[in-house]
Short mmCIF file of C-alpha atoms in Angstrom, two decimals:
data_model
loop_
_atom_site.label_atom_id
_atom_site.label_comp_id
_atom_site.label_asym_id
_atom_site.label_seq_id
_atom_site.Cartn_x
_atom_site.Cartn_y
_atom_site.Cartn_z
CA MET A 1 -0.03 -0.08 -0.19
CA SER A 2 1.43 3.53 -1.03
CA HIS A 3 0.59 6.46 -0.12
CA GLY A 4 1.52 10.18 -1.71
CA PRO A 5 2.92 12.58 0.72
CA ILE A 6 0.53 15.14 1.91
CA VAL A 7 0.53 18.33 -0.30
CA GLN A 8 -0.69 21.33 1.30
CA THR A 9 -0.78 24.46 -0.06
CA PRO A 10 1.05 27.51 1.39
CA THR A 11 -0.65 28.89 4.55
CA PRO A 12 -0.53 32.37 5.66
CA GLU A 13 -0.29 33.27 9.56
CA GLY A 14 -3.61 32.95 11.26
CA PHE A 15 -5.10 30.70 8.27
CA ARG A 16 -6.34 27.28 8.35
CA PRO A 17 -4.18 24.80 5.98
CA HIS A 18 -5.69 23.39 2.93
CA VAL A 19 -4.80 19.77 1.97
CA VAL A 20 -5.20 19.30 -1.31
CA ALA A 21 -7.49 15.67 -2.00
CA HIS A 22 -5.41 12.69 -2.41
CA HIS A 23 -6.44 12.21 -6.01
CA PHE A 24 -4.64 15.00 -7.50
CA HIS A 25 -0.97 15.45 -7.76
CA ASP A 26 -0.44 18.95 -6.92
CA ALA A 27 -2.53 22.24 -5.72
CA ASN A 28 -2.13 23.82 -9.16
CA GLN A 29 -3.79 20.76 -11.00
CA GLU A 30 -6.72 20.46 -8.21
CA PHE A 31 -7.34 24.26 -9.00
CA HIS A 32 -7.57 23.84 -12.24
CA SER A 33 -9.55 21.34 -12.72
CA VAL A 34 -11.93 22.45 -10.44
CA LYS A 35 -12.26 25.66 -12.17
CA LEU A 36 -12.77 24.12 -15.93
CA GLY A 37 -15.59 21.85 -14.08
CA PHE A 38 -16.99 25.29 -13.12
CA TRP A 39 -16.87 26.87 -16.35
CA LEU A 40 -18.69 23.93 -17.65
CA PHE A 41 -21.18 24.58 -15.32
CA LEU A 42 -21.21 28.25 -15.98
CA ALA A 43 -21.79 27.27 -19.80
CA THR A 44 -24.92 25.41 -18.94
CA GLU A 45 -26.26 28.32 -17.44
CA VAL A 46 -25.96 30.28 -20.10
CA MET A 47 -27.81 27.65 -22.29
CA LEU A 48 -30.53 27.14 -19.63
CA PHE A 49 -31.03 31.26 -19.96
CA GLY A 50 -30.06 30.93 -23.93
CA GLY A 51 -33.60 29.23 -24.71
CA VAL A 52 -35.84 31.38 -22.94
CA PHE A 53 -34.03 34.37 -24.59
CA ALA A 54 -34.38 33.08 -27.92
CA ALA A 55 -38.11 32.02 -27.32
CA TYR A 56 -38.43 35.94 -26.24
CA PHE A 57 -36.94 37.33 -29.29
CA ILE A 58 -39.16 35.34 -31.30
CA PHE A 59 -42.52 36.19 -29.98
CA HIS A 60 -41.14 39.89 -29.20
CA GLY A 61 -40.74 39.47 -33.58
CA GLN A 62 -44.49 38.26 -34.00
CA TYR A 63 -46.00 40.22 -31.66
CA PRO A 64 -43.93 43.56 -30.88
CA GLU A 65 -47.08 45.51 -29.37
CA THR A 66 -48.04 43.27 -26.54
CA PHE A 67 -44.54 43.39 -25.58
CA VAL A 68 -44.01 47.27 -25.57
CA LYS A 69 -47.15 47.27 -23.86
CA GLY A 70 -46.43 44.76 -21.43
CA GLY A 71 -43.11 46.47 -20.98
CA GLU A 72 -45.05 50.02 -20.10
CA GLN A 73 -46.32 48.30 -16.74
CA LEU A 74 -42.73 47.73 -15.37
CA SER A 75 -41.18 50.41 -13.32
CA VAL A 76 -37.68 51.49 -15.08
CA PRO A 77 -36.59 53.46 -11.34
CA MET A 78 -37.12 50.50 -10.12
CA GLY A 79 -35.25 48.18 -12.79
CA SER A 80 -32.14 50.99 -12.99
CA LEU A 81 -32.03 50.79 -9.37
CA ASN A 82 -31.73 47.09 -8.98
CA THR A 83 -29.14 47.07 -11.64
CA VAL A 84 -26.90 49.25 -10.10
CA ILE A 85 -27.25 46.88 -7.24
CA LEU A 86 -26.07 43.92 -8.81
CA LEU A 87 -23.38 45.70 -10.49
CA THR A 88 -22.33 47.14 -7.22
CA SER A 89 -22.64 43.27 -5.78
CA SER A 90 -20.53 42.31 -8.57
CA TRP A 91 -18.05 44.74 -8.07
CA THR A 92 -17.39 44.24 -4.61
CA MET A 93 -17.59 40.68 -5.41
CA ALA A 94 -14.67 40.62 -7.33
CA MET A 95 -13.13 42.86 -4.84
CA GLY A 96 -13.68 40.26 -2.31
CA VAL A 97 -12.18 37.21 -4.56
CA ARG A 98 -9.23 39.71 -4.93
CA ALA A 99 -8.85 40.23 -0.70
CA CYS A 100 -9.33 36.33 -1.00
CA GLN A 101 -5.89 35.82 -3.25
CA LEU A 102 -4.06 37.91 -0.96
CA SER A 103 -4.53 36.54 2.12
CA GLN A 104 -6.84 39.77 3.22
CA LYS A 105 -9.50 38.11 5.56
CA LYS A 106 -11.06 41.48 6.95
CA GLN A 107 -11.25 42.93 3.89
CA MET A 108 -12.66 39.79 2.37
CA LEU A 109 -15.47 39.20 4.82
CA GLY A 110 -16.30 42.85 4.26
CA PHE A 111 -16.74 42.72 0.99
CA LEU A 112 -18.74 39.41 0.92
CA TRP A 113 -20.93 41.19 3.44
CA VAL A 114 -21.55 44.13 0.97
CA THR A 115 -22.52 41.83 -1.98
CA LEU A 116 -24.87 39.66 0.46
CA LEU A 117 -26.67 43.00 1.23
CA CYS A 118 -26.81 44.00 -2.26
CA ALA A 119 -28.36 40.49 -3.14
CA GLY A 120 -30.90 40.93 -0.26
CA GLY A 121 -31.45 44.51 -1.47
CA PHE A 122 -32.28 43.20 -5.01
CA LEU A 123 -34.68 40.55 -3.66
CA VAL A 124 -36.37 43.46 -1.82
CA VAL A 125 -37.09 45.59 -4.88
CA LYS A 126 -37.86 42.63 -6.30
CA TYR A 127 -40.74 42.01 -3.45
CA PHE A 128 -41.91 45.27 -3.81
CA GLU A 129 -42.25 44.86 -8.30
CA TYR A 130 -43.65 41.26 -7.85
CA THR A 131 -46.56 42.09 -5.10
CA ALA A 132 -47.76 44.62 -7.06
CA LYS A 133 -47.61 43.31 -10.01
CA ILE A 134 -49.66 40.45 -8.37
CA GLU A 135 -52.42 43.08 -6.79
CA HIS A 136 -52.98 44.20 -10.90
CA GLY A 137 -53.31 40.44 -11.94
CA LEU A 138 -50.53 41.09 -14.16
CA LEU A 139 -49.63 37.41 -14.18
CA PRO A 140 -48.14 34.35 -16.08
CA GLY A 141 -49.85 32.21 -18.43
CA SER A 142 -53.57 31.25 -17.85
CA PHE A 143 -52.88 33.55 -14.34
CA TRP A 144 -53.81 36.38 -16.22
CA HIS A 145 -56.58 38.42 -14.88
CA PRO A 146 -55.48 41.98 -15.08
CA HIS A 147 -57.66 44.35 -12.99
CA GLY A 148 -59.06 47.88 -13.63
CA HIS A 149 -57.63 49.62 -15.78
CA TYR A 150 -55.13 47.36 -16.80
CA ALA A 151 -57.84 45.27 -18.22
CA GLU A 152 -58.66 48.02 -20.72
CA GLU A 153 -54.90 48.81 -21.38
CA PHE A 154 -54.50 45.28 -22.70
CA ALA A 155 -57.92 44.86 -24.51
CA ASN A 156 -56.39 45.67 -27.72
CA VAL A 157 -53.28 43.90 -27.76
CA GLU A 158 -52.71 40.11 -29.38
CA TRP A 159 -52.00 37.78 -26.51
CA PRO A 160 -51.66 40.20 -23.92
CA ASN A 161 -50.17 37.30 -21.14
CA LEU A 162 -47.33 36.68 -23.45
CA PHE A 163 -45.05 39.55 -21.55
CA PHE A 164 -45.68 38.80 -18.56
CA SER A 165 -45.35 35.26 -19.13
CA PHE A 166 -41.54 36.07 -19.90
CA TYR A 167 -41.41 38.25 -17.11
CA TRP A 168 -42.34 35.80 -14.77
CA THR A 169 -40.14 33.12 -15.72
CA MET A 170 -36.92 35.18 -16.41
CA THR A 171 -36.91 37.17 -13.62
CA GLY A 172 -38.32 34.12 -11.21
CA ILE A 173 -35.09 31.66 -12.90
CA HIS A 174 -32.91 34.66 -12.57
CA GLY A 175 -34.29 35.61 -8.71
CA VAL A 176 -33.63 31.87 -7.69
CA HIS A 177 -29.93 32.15 -8.85
CA VAL A 178 -29.77 35.26 -6.39
CA ILE A 179 -31.50 33.11 -3.52
CA LEU A 180 -29.02 30.44 -4.41
CA GLY A 181 -25.92 32.68 -4.68
CA MET A 182 -26.94 34.33 -1.54
CA LEU A 183 -26.93 30.81 0.34
CA ALA A 184 -23.29 29.87 -1.12
CA ILE A 185 -21.85 33.94 -0.36
CA SER A 186 -23.33 33.13 3.56
CA TRP A 187 -21.16 30.20 3.72
CA LEU A 188 -18.18 31.52 2.54
CA ILE A 189 -18.43 34.10 4.86
CA TRP A 190 -19.01 31.42 7.94
CA GLN A 191 -16.17 29.36 6.34
CA GLY A 192 -14.09 32.37 5.65
CA GLY A 193 -14.70 33.67 8.90
CA LYS A 194 -12.92 30.69 10.40
CA GLY A 195 -9.70 31.40 7.83
CA ARG A 196 -10.27 28.69 5.40
CA PHE A 197 -9.79 30.99 2.26
CA HIS A 198 -6.43 32.62 1.75
CA SER A 199 -3.58 32.73 -0.96
CA GLY A 200 -2.98 28.98 -0.93
CA PHE A 201 -6.55 28.17 -0.97
CA SER A 202 -9.38 30.82 -2.83
CA ALA A 203 -10.79 28.26 -5.17
CA PRO A 204 -13.93 28.11 -3.04
CA VAL A 205 -14.53 32.46 -3.12
CA ASP A 206 -13.16 32.05 -6.94
CA LEU A 207 -15.89 30.26 -8.01
CA ILE A 208 -18.66 31.16 -5.88
CA GLY A 209 -17.45 34.93 -7.55
CA LEU A 210 -17.83 33.43 -11.06
CA TYR A 211 -21.19 32.31 -10.13
CA TRP A 212 -22.34 35.65 -9.00
CA HIS A 213 -20.88 37.43 -12.23
CA ILE A 214 -22.91 35.15 -14.27
CA VAL A 215 -25.68 36.42 -12.16
CA ASP A 216 -25.19 40.31 -12.84
CA LEU A 217 -24.32 39.08 -16.51
CA ILE A 218 -27.95 37.58 -17.13
CA TRP A 219 -29.89 40.72 -15.13
CA ILE A 220 -27.68 42.83 -17.62
CA PHE A 221 -29.57 41.34 -20.59
CA LEU A 222 -32.80 40.96 -18.86
CA PHE A 223 -33.15 44.73 -17.93
CA PRO A 224 -33.39 46.22 -21.50
CA LEU A 225 -35.05 43.33 -22.93
CA LEU A 226 -37.95 43.75 -19.82
CA TYR A 227 -38.01 47.06 -18.49
CA LEU A 228 -37.13 48.84 -21.95
CA VAL A 229 -38.49 47.04 -24.40
CA PRO A 230 -37.07 48.08 -27.58
CA MET B 1 7.77 18.59 -8.50
CA SER B 2 7.33 15.02 -9.66
CA ASP B 3 11.04 14.52 -8.02
CA ALA B 4 9.71 16.29 -4.52
CA HIS B 5 6.84 13.54 -4.80
CA ALA B 6 8.81 10.71 -5.26
CA HIS B 7 11.24 11.40 -2.52
CA ALA B 8 8.27 12.18 -0.07
CA GLU B 9 8.35 9.80 2.91
CA HIS B 10 4.98 8.65 3.68
CA GLY B 11 2.76 10.94 5.75
CA GLU B 12 5.48 13.74 5.01
CA VAL B 13 3.60 17.29 4.54
CA GLN B 14 4.86 19.29 1.45
CA ILE B 15 4.16 22.97 0.69
CA ASP B 16 2.76 23.79 -2.84
CA LYS B 17 4.21 26.64 -4.16
CA SER B 18 2.81 26.11 -7.39
CA LEU B 19 -0.55 28.02 -7.43
CA HIS B 20 -0.82 30.61 -9.87
CA ALA B 21 -3.69 32.87 -10.33
CA HIS B 22 -4.15 36.44 -11.76
CA VAL B 23 -4.36 39.09 -9.36
CA CYS B 24 -6.08 41.89 -10.75
CA SER B 25 -5.31 45.56 -9.48
CA ALA B 26 -8.41 47.21 -7.32
CA GLY B 27 -7.76 50.36 -9.84
CA THR B 28 -8.84 48.66 -12.85
CA PHE B 29 -11.92 47.13 -11.36
CA LEU B 30 -13.11 50.11 -9.87
CA LYS B 31 -12.66 51.54 -13.27
CA VAL B 32 -15.11 48.59 -15.10
CA TYR B 33 -17.49 49.18 -12.71
CA VAL B 34 -17.84 52.81 -13.25
CA ALA B 35 -17.79 52.01 -16.96
CA LEU B 36 -20.58 49.79 -16.05
CA LEU B 37 -22.44 51.94 -14.72
CA ILE B 38 -22.31 54.73 -17.53
CA LEU B 39 -23.54 52.15 -19.54
CA THR B 40 -26.61 51.44 -17.75
CA VAL B 41 -27.32 55.31 -17.60
CA LEU B 42 -26.73 55.05 -21.39
CA THR B 43 -28.74 51.90 -22.01
CA VAL B 44 -31.74 53.77 -19.99
CA GLY B 45 -31.05 57.32 -21.82
CA VAL B 46 -30.98 55.59 -25.45
CA ALA B 47 -34.18 54.04 -24.76
CA GLN B 48 -35.92 56.87 -24.49
CA PHE B 49 -35.26 57.55 -27.94
CA HIS B 50 -37.25 55.81 -30.98
CA PHE B 51 -35.03 54.74 -33.51
CA GLY B 52 -37.57 51.73 -34.72
CA SER B 53 -36.02 47.95 -35.03
CA ALA B 54 -32.39 49.61 -34.39
CA ASN B 55 -33.51 50.26 -30.68
CA LEU B 56 -33.15 46.57 -29.80
CA LEU B 57 -29.83 46.45 -31.48
CA ILE B 58 -28.30 49.12 -29.77
CA ALA B 59 -29.66 47.36 -26.66
CA MET B 60 -27.93 44.51 -27.15
CA ALA B 61 -24.98 45.98 -28.23
CA ILE B 62 -24.41 47.84 -25.29
CA ALA B 63 -25.52 45.18 -23.30
CA SER B 64 -22.79 42.98 -24.86
CA VAL B 65 -20.13 45.40 -24.06
CA LYS B 66 -21.06 45.21 -20.23
CA ALA B 67 -21.24 41.34 -20.57
CA GLY B 68 -17.94 41.63 -22.13
CA CYS B 69 -16.71 43.98 -19.38
CA VAL B 70 -18.04 41.54 -16.99
CA MET B 71 -16.75 38.50 -18.22
CA ALA B 72 -12.88 39.65 -19.29
CA ILE B 73 -12.27 41.55 -16.23
CA PHE B 74 -14.60 40.67 -13.13
CA MET B 75 -14.54 36.98 -14.04
CA HIS B 76 -10.70 36.89 -14.89
CA LEU B 77 -11.49 35.50 -18.52
CA ARG B 78 -8.78 37.76 -20.14
CA TRP B 79 -6.01 36.15 -18.21
CA ASP B 80 -7.92 32.84 -17.65
CA THR B 81 -6.42 29.35 -19.31
CA ALA B 82 -7.17 28.70 -23.05
CA ILE B 83 -9.26 25.65 -21.63
CA ASN B 84 -11.55 27.76 -19.75
CA ASN B 85 -11.84 30.34 -22.15
CA ILE B 86 -13.20 27.79 -24.98
CA ALA B 87 -15.21 25.90 -21.73
CA PHE B 88 -17.05 29.35 -21.44
CA LEU B 89 -17.17 30.75 -25.18
CA GLY B 90 -17.66 27.98 -26.47
CA SER B 91 -21.29 28.06 -24.78
CA LEU B 92 -21.73 31.53 -26.77
CA LEU B 93 -21.04 30.01 -29.73
CA PHE B 94 -23.69 27.45 -29.17
CA LEU B 95 -26.13 30.17 -28.02
CA GLY B 96 -25.16 31.89 -31.17
CA LEU B 97 -26.28 28.71 -33.64
CA LEU B 98 -29.41 27.91 -31.49
CA PHE B 99 -30.60 31.96 -32.14
CA LEU B 100 -29.25 31.47 -35.99
CA PHE B 101 -31.31 28.28 -36.93
CA THR B 102 -34.42 29.43 -34.63
CA MET B 103 -34.63 32.69 -36.29
CA ALA B 104 -33.65 31.22 -39.77
CA ASP B 105 -37.03 28.84 -39.24
CA PHE B 106 -39.30 31.91 -38.15
CA ALA B 107 -38.03 34.40 -40.37
CA THR B 108 -38.58 31.79 -43.48
CA ARG B 109 -42.40 30.31 -42.50
CA GLY B 110 -44.29 30.09 -45.53
CA SER B 111 -42.03 31.27 -48.21
CA ILE B 112 -41.37 27.60 -48.87
CA ASP B 113 -44.10 25.93 -47.60
CA PRO B 114 -47.36 28.21 -47.79
CA THR B 115 -49.36 25.35 -45.78
CA MET B 116 -46.72 26.51 -42.75
CA SER B 117 -48.35 29.23 -40.19
CA GLN B 118 -46.78 32.49 -40.60
CA HIS B 119 -47.01 32.95 -36.57
CA ALA B 120 -45.72 31.32 -33.61
CA GLU B 121 -49.05 30.86 -31.45
CA PRO B 122 -48.62 31.06 -27.78
CA PRO B 123 -50.37 28.24 -25.82
CA ALA B 124 -54.21 28.77 -25.94
CA GLN B 125 -55.39 30.79 -22.74
CA THR B 126 -57.74 27.59 -20.50
CA ASP B 127 -60.13 30.24 -19.18
#
């Protein structure tokens, strides 16, 4: 029975050592393997949203009035605010990953906390938007039952529920990603506080950072397509 | 590296110095963040004017520039390995194929087979 040596990544003062998993040759191979795997996962995320985007472009091309009328019901200030919130969180996440790479634990935790708060802020804004749409009956598919003047607004457009089917599906899937991202970032703050992530072992912060940037990336396209329907 | 492994005794702890990951400067991140905010203002501003079908192209062009900034700098793709670039940018290639062939289908409906519907019909309402 032969075992390889226990390979550790360099651990700065005050951090926990990371032991390289036994099936990897060295820390570098471990890091690049896990990163390639994560990029492939992100590619599947692109395809997941890509299908809905393709459907959006087709139906938008066929029923432009429905989409313009639907988009007018959304609040541009709310959407813009959420765009700024997500861009800010993406920046603080990038800074958090940088702090981790430099073994600056306090800064890393600070940036992760701001990212988490921004994610929470995004969901609060979304909550206000969602409740207003539910109140007005601007719901997807067969749940569509616009009240009062909303019924009149949509009286003369074809397939009036079409835009809001896309709105709820797209922002819904995106919102689930935001919630999962918040759970992941919370885990980073918890484990990071114990000193698990540093210059010698930054992969978890790096990868969850990439995931968070994808969430931002999707919103960059959702915002103009839903709130500023061209 | 492999020599070091071969000579290591069972249970010995080795410190691996080979971990290389690019660290981007804080100034670059700040510049990209400011650029993203400016492009967001531009997106909202441009949407107030009506250029017809060009609006969609302009909105998507600005969004693509923003996405490019996020991918290249925030996600470090610029400094990442070729295989990681291929893995991720490859998904954009397939996304392009998905768009291309779906659009080609809908754009030419009825022009080849006149019995085919010109329009995509959403599912009928159930009430």
